[in-house]
PDB file of N, CA and C in Angstrom:
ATOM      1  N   UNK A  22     282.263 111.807-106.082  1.00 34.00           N
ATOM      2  CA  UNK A  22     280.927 112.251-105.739  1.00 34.00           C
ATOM      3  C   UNK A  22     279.941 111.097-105.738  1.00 34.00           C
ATOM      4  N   UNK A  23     280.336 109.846-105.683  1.00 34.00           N
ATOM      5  CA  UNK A  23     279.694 109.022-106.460  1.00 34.00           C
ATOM      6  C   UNK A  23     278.952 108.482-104.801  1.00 34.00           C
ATOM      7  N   UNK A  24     277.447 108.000-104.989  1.00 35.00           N
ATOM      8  CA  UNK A  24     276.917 107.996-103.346  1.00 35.00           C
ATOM      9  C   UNK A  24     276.291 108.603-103.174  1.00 35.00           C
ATOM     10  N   UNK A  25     276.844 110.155-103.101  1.00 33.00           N
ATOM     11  CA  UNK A  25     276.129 111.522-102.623  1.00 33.00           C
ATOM     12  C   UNK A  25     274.860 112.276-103.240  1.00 33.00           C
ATOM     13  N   UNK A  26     273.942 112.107-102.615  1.00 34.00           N
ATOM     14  CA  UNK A  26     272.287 112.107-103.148  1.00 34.00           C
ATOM     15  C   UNK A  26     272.090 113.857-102.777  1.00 34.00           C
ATOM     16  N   UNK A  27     271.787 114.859-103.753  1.00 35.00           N
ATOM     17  CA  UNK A  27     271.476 115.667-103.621  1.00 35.00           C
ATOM     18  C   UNK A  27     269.921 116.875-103.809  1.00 35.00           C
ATOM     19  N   UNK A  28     269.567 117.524-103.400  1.00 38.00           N
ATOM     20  CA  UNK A  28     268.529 117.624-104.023  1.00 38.00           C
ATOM     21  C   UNK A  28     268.648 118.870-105.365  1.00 38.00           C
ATOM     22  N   UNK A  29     267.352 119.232-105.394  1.00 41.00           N
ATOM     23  CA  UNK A  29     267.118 120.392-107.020  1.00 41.00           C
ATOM     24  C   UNK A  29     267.908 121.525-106.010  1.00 41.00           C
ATOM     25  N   UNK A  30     268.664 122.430-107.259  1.00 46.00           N
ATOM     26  CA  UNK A  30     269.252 123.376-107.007  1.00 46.00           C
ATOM     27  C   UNK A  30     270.949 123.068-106.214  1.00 46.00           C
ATOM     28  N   UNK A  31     271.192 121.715-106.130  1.00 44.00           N
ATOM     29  CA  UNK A  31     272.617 121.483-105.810  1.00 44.00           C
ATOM     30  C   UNK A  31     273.024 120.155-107.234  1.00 44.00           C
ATOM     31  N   UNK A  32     274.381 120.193-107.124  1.00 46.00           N
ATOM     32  CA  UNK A  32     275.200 119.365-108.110  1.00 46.00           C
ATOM     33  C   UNK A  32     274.817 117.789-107.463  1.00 46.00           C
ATOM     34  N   UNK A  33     274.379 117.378-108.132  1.00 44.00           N
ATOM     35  CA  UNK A  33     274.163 115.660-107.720  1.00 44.00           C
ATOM     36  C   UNK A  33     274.506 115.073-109.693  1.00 44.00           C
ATOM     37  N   UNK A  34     275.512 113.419-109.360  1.00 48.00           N
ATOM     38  CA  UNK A  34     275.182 112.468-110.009  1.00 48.00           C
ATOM     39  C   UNK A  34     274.743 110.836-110.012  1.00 48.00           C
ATOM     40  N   UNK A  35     273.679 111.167-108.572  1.00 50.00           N
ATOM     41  CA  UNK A  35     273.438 110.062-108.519  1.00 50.00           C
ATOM     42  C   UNK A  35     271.798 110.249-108.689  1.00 50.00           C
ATOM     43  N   UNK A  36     271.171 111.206-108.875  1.00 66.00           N
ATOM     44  CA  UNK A  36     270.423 110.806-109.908  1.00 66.00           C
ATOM     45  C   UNK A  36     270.312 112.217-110.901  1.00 66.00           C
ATOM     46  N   UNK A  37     269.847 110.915-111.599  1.00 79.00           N
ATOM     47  CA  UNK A  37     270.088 110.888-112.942  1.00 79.00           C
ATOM     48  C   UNK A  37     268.517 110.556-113.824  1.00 79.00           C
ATOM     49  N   UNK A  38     268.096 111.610-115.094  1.00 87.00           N
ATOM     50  CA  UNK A  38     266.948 111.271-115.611  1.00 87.00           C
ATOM     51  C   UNK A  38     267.264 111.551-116.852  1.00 87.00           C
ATOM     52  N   UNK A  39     266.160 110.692-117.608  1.00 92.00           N
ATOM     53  CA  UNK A  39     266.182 110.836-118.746  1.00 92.00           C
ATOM     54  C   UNK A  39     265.210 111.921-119.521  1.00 92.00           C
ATOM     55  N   UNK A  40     265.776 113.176-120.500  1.00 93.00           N
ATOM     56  CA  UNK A  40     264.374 114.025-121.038  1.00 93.00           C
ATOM     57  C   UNK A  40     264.738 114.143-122.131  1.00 93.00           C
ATOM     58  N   UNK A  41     263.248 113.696-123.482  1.00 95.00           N
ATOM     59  CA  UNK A  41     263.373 113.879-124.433  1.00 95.00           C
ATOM     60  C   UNK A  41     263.583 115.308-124.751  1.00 95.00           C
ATOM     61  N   UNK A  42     264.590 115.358-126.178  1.00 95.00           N
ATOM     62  CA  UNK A  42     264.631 116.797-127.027  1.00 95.00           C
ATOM     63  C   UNK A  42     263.509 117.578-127.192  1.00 95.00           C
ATOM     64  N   UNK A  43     263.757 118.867-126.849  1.00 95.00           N
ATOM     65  CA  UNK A  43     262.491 119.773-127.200  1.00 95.00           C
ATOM     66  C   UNK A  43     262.564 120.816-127.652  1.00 95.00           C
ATOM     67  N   UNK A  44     261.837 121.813-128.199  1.00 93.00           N
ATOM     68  CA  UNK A  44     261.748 123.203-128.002  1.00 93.00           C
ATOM     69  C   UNK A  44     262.474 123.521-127.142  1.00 93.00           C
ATOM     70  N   UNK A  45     261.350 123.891-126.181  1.00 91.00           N
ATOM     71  CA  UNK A  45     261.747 124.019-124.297  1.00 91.00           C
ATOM     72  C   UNK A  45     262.033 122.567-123.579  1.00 91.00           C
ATOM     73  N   UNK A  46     262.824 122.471-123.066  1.00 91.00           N
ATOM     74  CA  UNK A  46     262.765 120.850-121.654  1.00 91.00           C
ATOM     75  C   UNK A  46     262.417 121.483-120.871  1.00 91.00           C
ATOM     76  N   UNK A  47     261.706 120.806-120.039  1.00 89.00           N
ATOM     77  CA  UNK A  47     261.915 120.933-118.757  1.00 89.00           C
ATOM     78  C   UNK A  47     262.579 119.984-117.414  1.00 89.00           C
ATOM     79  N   UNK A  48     263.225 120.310-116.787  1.00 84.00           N
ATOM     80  CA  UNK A  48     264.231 119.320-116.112  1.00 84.00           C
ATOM     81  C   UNK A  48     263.801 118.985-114.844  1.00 84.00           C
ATOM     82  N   UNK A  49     263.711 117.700-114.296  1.00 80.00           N
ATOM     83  CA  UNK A  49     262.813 117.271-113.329  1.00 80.00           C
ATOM     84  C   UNK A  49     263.809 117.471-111.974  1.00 80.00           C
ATOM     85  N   UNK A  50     263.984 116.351-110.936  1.00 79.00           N
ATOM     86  CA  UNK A  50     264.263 116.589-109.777  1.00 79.00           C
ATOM     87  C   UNK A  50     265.466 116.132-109.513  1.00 79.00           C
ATOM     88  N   UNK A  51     266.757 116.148-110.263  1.00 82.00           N
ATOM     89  CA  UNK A  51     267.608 115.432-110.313  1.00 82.00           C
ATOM     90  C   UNK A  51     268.682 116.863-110.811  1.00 82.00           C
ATOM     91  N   UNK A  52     269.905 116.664-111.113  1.00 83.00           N
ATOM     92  CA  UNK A  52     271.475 117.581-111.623  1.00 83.00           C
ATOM     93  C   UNK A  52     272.285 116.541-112.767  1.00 83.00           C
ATOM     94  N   UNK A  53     271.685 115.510-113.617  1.00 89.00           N
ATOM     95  CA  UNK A  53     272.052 115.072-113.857  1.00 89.00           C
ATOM     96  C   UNK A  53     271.246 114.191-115.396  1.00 89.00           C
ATOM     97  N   UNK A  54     271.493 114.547-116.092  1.00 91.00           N
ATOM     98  CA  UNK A  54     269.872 114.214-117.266  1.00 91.00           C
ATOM     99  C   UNK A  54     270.362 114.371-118.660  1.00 91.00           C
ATOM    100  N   UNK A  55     270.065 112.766-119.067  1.00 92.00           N
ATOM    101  CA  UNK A  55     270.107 112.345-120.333  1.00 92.00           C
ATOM    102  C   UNK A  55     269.177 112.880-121.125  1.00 92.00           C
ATOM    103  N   UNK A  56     269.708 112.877-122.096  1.00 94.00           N
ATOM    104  CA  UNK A  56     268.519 114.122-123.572  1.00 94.00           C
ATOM    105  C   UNK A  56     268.822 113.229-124.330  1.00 94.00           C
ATOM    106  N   UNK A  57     267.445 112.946-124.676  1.00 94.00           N
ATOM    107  CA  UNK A  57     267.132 111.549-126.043  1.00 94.00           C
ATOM    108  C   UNK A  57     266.866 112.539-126.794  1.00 94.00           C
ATOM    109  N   UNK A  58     266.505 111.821-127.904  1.00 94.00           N
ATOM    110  CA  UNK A  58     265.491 112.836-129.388  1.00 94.00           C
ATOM    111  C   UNK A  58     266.955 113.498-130.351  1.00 94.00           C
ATOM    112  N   UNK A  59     266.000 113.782-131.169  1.00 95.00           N
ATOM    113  CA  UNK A  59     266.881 114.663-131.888  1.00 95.00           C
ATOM    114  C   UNK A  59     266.414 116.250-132.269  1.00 95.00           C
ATOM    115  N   UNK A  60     265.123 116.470-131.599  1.00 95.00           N
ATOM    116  CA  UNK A  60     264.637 117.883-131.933  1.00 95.00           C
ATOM    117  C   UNK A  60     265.690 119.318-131.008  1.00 95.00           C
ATOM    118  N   UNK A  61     265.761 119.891-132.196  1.00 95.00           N
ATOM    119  CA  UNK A  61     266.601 121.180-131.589  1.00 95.00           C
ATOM    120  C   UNK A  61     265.489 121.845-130.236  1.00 95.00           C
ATOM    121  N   UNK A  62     266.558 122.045-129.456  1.00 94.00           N
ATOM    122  CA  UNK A  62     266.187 122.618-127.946  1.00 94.00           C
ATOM    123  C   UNK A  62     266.804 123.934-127.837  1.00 94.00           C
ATOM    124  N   UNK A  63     265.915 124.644-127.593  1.00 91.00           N
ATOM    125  CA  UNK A  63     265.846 126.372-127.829  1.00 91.00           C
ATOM    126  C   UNK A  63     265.842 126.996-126.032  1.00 91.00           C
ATOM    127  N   UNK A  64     264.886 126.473-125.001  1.00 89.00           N
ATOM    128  CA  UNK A  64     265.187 127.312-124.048  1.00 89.00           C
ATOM    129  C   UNK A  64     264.802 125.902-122.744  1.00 89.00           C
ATOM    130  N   UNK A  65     264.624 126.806-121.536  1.00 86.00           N
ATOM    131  CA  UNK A  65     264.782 125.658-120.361  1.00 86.00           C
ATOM    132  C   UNK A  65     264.119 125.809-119.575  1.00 86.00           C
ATOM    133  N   UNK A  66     262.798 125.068-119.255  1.00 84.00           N
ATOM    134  CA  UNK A  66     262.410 125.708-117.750  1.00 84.00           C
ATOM    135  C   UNK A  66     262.489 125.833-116.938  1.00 84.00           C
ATOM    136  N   UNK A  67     262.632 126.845-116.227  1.00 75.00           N
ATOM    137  CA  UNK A  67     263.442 127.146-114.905  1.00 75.00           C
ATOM    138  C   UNK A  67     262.803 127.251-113.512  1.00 75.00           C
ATOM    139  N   UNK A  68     261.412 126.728-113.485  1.00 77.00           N
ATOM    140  CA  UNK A  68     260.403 126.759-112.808  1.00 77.00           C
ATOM    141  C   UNK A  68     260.849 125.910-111.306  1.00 77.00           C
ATOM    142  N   UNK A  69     260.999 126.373-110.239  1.00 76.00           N
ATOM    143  CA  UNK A  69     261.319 125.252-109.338  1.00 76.00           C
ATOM    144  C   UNK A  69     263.520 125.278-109.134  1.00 76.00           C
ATOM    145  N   UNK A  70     263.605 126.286-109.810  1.00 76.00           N
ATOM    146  CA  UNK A  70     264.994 125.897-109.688  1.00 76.00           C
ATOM    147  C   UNK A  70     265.816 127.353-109.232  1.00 76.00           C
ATOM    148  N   UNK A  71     266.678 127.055-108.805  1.00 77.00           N
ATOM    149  CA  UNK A  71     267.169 128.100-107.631  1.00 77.00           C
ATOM    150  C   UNK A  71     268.481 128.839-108.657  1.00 77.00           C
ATOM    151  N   UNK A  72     268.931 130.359-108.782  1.00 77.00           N
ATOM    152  CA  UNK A  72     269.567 130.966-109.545  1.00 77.00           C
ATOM    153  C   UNK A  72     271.057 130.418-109.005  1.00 77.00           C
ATOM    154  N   UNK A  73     272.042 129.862-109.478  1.00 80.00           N
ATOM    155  CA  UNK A  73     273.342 129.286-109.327  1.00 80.00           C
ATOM    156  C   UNK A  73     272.995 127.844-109.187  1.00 80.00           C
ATOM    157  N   UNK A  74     272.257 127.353-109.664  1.00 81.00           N
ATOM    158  CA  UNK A  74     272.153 125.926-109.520  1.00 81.00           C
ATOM    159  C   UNK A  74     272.837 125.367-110.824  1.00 81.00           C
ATOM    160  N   UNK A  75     273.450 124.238-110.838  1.00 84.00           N
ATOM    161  CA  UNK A  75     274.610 123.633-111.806  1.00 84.00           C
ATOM    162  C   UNK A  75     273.811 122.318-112.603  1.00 84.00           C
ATOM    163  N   UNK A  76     273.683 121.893-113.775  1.00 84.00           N
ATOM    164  CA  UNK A  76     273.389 120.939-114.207  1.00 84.00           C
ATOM    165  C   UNK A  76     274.095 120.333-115.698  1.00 84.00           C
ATOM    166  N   UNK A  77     274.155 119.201-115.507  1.00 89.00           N
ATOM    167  CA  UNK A  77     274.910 118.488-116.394  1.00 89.00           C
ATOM    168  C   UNK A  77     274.067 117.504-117.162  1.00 89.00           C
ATOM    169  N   UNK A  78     274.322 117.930-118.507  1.00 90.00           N
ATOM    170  CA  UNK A  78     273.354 117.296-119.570  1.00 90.00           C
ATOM    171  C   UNK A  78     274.202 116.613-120.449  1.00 90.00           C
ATOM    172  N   UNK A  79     273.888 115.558-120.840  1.00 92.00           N
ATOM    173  CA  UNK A  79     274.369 114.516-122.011  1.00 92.00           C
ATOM    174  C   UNK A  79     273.626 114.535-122.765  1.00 92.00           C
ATOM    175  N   UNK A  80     274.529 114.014-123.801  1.00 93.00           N
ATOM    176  CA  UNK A  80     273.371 113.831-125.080  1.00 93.00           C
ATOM    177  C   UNK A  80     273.293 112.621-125.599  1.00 93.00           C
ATOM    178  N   UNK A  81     272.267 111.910-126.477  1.00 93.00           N
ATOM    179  CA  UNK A  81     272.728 110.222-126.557  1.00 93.00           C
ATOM    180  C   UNK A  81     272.112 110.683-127.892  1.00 93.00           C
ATOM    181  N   UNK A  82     272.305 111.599-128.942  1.00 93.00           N
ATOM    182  CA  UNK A  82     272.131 111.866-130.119  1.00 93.00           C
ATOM    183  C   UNK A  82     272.158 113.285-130.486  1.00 93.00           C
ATOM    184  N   UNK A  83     272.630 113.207-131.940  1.00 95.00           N
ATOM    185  CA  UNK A  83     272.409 114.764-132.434  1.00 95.00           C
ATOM    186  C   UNK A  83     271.696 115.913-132.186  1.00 95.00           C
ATOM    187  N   UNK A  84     272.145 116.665-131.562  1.00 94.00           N
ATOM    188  CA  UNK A  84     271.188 117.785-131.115  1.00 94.00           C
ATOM    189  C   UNK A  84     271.567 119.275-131.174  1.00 94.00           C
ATOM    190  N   UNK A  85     270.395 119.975-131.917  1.00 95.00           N
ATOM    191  CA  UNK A  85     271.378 121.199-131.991  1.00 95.00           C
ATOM    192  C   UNK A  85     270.336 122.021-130.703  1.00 95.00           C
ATOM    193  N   UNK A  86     271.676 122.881-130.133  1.00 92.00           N
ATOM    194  CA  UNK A  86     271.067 123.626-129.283  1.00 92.00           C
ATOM    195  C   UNK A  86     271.391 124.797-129.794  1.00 92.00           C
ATOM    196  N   UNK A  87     270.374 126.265-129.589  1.00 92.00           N
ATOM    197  CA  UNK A  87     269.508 127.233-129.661  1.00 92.00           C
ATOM    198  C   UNK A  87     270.605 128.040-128.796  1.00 92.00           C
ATOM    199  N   UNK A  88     271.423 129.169-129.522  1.00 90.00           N
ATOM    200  CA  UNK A  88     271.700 129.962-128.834  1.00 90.00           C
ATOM    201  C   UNK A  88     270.768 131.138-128.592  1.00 90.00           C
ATOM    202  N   UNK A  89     270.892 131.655-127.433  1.00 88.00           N
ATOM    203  CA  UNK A  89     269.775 133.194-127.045  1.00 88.00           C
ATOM    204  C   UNK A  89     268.779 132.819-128.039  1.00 88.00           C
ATOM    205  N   UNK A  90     268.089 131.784-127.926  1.00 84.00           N
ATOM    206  CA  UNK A  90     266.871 131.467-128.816  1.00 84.00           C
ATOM    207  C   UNK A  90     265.565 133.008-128.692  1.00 84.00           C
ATOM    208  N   UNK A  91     266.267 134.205-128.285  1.00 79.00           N
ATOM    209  CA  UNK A  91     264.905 135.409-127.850  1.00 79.00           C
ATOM    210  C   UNK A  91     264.217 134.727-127.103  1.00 79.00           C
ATOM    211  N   UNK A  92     262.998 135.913-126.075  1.00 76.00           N
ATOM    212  CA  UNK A  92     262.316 135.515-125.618  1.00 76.00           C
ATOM    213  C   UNK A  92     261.363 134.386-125.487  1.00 76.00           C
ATOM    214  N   UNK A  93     261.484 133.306-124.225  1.00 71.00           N
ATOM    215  CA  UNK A  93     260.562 132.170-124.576  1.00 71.00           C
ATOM    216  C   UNK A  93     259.284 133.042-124.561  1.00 71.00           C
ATOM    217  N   UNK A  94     258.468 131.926-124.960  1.00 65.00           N
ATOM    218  CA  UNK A  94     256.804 132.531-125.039  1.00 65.00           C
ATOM    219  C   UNK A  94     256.324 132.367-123.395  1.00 65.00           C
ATOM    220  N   UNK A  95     256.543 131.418-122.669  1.00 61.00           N
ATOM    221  CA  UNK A  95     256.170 131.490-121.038  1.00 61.00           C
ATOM    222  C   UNK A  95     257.470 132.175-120.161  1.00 61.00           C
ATOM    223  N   UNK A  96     257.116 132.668-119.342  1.00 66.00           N
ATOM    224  CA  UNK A  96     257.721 133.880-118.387  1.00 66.00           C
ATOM    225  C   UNK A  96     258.519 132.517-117.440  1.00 66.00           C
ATOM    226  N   UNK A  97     258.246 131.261-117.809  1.00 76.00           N
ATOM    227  CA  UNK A  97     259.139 130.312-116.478  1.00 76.00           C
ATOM    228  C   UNK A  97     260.416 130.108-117.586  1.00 76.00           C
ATOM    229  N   UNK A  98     260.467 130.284-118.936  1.00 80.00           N
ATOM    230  CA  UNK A  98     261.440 129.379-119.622  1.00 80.00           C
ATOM    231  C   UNK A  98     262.814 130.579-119.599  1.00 80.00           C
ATOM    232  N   UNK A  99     263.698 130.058-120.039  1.00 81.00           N
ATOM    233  CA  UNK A  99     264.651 130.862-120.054  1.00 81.00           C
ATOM    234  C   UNK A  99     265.650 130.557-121.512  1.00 81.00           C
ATOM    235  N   UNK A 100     266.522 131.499-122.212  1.00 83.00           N
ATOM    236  CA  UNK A 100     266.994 130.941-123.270  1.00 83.00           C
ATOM    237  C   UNK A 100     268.438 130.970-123.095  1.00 83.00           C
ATOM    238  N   UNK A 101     268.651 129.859-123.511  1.00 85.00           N
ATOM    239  CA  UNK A 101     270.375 129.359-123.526  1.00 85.00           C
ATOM    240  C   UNK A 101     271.175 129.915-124.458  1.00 85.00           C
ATOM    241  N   UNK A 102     272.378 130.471-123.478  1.00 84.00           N
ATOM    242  CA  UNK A 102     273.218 131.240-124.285  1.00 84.00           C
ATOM    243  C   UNK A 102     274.858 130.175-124.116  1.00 84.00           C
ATOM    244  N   UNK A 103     275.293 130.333-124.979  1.00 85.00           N
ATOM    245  CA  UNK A 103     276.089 128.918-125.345  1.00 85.00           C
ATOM    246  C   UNK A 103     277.764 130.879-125.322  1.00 85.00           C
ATOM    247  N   UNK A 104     278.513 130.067-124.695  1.00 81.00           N
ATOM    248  CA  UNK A 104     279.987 130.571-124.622  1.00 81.00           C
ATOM    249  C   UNK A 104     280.322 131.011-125.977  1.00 81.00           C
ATOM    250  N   UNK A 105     280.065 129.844-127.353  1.00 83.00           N
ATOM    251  CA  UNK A 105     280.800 130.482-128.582  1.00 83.00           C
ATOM    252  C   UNK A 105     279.793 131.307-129.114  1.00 83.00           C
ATOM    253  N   UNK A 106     278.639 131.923-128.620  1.00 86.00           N
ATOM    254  CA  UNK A 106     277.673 133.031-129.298  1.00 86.00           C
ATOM    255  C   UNK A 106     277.073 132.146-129.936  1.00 86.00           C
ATOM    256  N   UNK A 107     277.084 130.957-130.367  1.00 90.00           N
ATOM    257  CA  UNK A 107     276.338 130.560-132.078  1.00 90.00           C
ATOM    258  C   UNK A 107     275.573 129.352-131.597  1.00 90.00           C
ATOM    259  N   UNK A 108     275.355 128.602-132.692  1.00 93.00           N
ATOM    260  CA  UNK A 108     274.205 127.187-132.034  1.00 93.00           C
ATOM    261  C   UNK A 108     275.074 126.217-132.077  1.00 93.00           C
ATOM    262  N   UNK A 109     275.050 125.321-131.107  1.00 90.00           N
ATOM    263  CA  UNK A 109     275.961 124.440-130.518  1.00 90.00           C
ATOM    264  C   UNK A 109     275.208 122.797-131.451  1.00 90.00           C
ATOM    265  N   UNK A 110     276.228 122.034-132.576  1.00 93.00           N
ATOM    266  CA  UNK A 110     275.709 120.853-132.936  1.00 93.00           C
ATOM    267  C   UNK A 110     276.368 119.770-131.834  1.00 93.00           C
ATOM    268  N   UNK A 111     275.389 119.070-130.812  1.00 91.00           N
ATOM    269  CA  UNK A 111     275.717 118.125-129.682  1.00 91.00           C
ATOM    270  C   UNK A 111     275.980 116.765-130.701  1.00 91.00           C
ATOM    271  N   UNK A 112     276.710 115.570-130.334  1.00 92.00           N
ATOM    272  CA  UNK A 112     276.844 114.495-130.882  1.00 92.00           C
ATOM    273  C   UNK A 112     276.866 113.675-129.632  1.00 92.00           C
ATOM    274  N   UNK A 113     276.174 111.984-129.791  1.00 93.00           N
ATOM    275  CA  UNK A 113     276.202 111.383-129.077  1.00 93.00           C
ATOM    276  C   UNK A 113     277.544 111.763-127.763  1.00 93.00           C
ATOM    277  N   UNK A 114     277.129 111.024-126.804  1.00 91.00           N
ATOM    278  CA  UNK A 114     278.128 111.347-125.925  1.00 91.00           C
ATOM    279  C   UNK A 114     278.501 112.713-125.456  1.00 91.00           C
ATOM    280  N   UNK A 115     278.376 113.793-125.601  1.00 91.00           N
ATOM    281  CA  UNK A 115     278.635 115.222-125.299  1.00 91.00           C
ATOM    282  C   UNK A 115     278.117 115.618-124.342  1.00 91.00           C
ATOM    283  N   UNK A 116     278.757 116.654-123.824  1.00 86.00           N
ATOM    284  CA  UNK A 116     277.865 116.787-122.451  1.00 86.00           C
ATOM    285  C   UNK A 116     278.536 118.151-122.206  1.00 86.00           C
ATOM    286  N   UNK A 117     277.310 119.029-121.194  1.00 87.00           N
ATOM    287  CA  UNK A 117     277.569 120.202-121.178  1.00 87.00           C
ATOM    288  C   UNK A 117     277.261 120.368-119.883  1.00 87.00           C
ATOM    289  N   UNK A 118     277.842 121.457-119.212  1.00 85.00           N
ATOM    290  CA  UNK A 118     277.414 121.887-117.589  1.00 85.00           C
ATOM    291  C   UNK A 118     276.348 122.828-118.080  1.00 85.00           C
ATOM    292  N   UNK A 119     275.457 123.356-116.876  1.00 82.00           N
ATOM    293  CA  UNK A 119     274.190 124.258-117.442  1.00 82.00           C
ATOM    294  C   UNK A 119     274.076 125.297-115.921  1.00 82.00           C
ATOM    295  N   UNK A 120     274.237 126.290-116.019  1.00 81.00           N
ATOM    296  CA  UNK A 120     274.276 127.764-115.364  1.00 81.00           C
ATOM    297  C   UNK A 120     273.061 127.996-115.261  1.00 81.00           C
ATOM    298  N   UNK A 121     272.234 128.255-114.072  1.00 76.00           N
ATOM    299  CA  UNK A 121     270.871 128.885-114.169  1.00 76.00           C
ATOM    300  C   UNK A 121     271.189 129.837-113.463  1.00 76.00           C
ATOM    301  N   UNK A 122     271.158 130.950-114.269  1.00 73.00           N
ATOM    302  CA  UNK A 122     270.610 132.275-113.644  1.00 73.00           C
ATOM    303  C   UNK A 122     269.098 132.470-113.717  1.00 73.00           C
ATOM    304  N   UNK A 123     269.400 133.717-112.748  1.00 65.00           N
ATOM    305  CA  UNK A 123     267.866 134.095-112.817  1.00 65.00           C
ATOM    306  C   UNK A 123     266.811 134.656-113.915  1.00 65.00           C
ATOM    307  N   UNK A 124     267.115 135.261-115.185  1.00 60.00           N
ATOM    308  CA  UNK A 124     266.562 135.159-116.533  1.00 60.00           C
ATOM    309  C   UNK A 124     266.893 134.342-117.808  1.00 60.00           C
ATOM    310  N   UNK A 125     267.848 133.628-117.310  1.00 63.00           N
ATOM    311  CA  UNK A 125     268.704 133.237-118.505  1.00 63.00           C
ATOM    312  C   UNK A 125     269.395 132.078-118.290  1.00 63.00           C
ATOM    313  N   UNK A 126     270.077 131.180-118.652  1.00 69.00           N
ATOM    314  CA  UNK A 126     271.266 129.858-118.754  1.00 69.00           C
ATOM    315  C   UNK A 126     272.136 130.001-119.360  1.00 69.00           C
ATOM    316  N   UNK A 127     273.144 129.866-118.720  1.00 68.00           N
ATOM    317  CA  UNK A 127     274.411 129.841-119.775  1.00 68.00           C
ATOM    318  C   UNK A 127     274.898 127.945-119.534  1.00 68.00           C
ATOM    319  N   UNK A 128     275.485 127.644-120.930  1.00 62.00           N
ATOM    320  CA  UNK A 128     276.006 126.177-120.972  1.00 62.00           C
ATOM    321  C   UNK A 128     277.097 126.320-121.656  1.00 62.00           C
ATOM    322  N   UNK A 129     277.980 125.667-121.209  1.00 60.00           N
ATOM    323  CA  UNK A 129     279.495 124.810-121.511  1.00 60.00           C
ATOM    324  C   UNK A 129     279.301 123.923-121.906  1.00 60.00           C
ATOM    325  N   UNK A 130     279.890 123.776-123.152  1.00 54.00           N
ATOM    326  CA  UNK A 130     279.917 122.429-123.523  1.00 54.00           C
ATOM    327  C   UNK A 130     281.216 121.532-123.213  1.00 54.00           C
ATOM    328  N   UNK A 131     281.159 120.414-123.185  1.00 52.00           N
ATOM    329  CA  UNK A 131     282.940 119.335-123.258  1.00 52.00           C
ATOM    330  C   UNK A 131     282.582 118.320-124.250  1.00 52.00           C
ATOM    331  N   UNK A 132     283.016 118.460-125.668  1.00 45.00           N
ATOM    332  CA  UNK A 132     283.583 117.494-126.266  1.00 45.00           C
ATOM    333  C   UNK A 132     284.144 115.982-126.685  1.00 45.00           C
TER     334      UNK A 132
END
């Protein structure tokens, strides 16, 4: 895939951004995005992004992610529901695919 420039709402890894840990992230114009920080990340904003769109997140530090963190407080965020039900501890290097549906995200993690 390597070359192939895509835009929001399709699988691209050629670009690539960097977003600090948050509460909520929000994910810019890219399928492909490094997560600095170490603050636990609870939901995602989904503002601008199309329902079956695929994204792949790394982590370059400890991070716990927020399963079904309940309702975000803004109507754009959505809360991540993680495959094993529970809160996912990320370690450098880890990386997860990210599911946007239309109320909700589901993420895979890989090890």
């Amino acid at each position: 895939m390597s070359g192939i420039a895509f835009t929001r709402g399709l699988m691209s890894r050629s670009s690539q951004l960097a977003i600090a840990s948050a509460t909520t992230i929000t994910l810019g114009d890219a399928n492909f995005f490094d997560i600095t920080g170490t603050t636990t990340v609870s939901y995602i904003t989904t503002t601008g992004w199309d329902p079956g769109a695929i994204v792949t997140l790394q982590f370059d530090g400890s991070v716990t992610v927020t399963h079904n963190g309940g309702s975000p407080v803004a109507g754009t965020s959505a809360a991540i529901l993680l495959a094993s039900a529970s809160n996912l501890s990320a370690t450098a290097n880890d990386f997860g695919y990210l599911y946007i549906f239309k109320n909700s995200v589901t993420l895979e993690f890989k090890q």
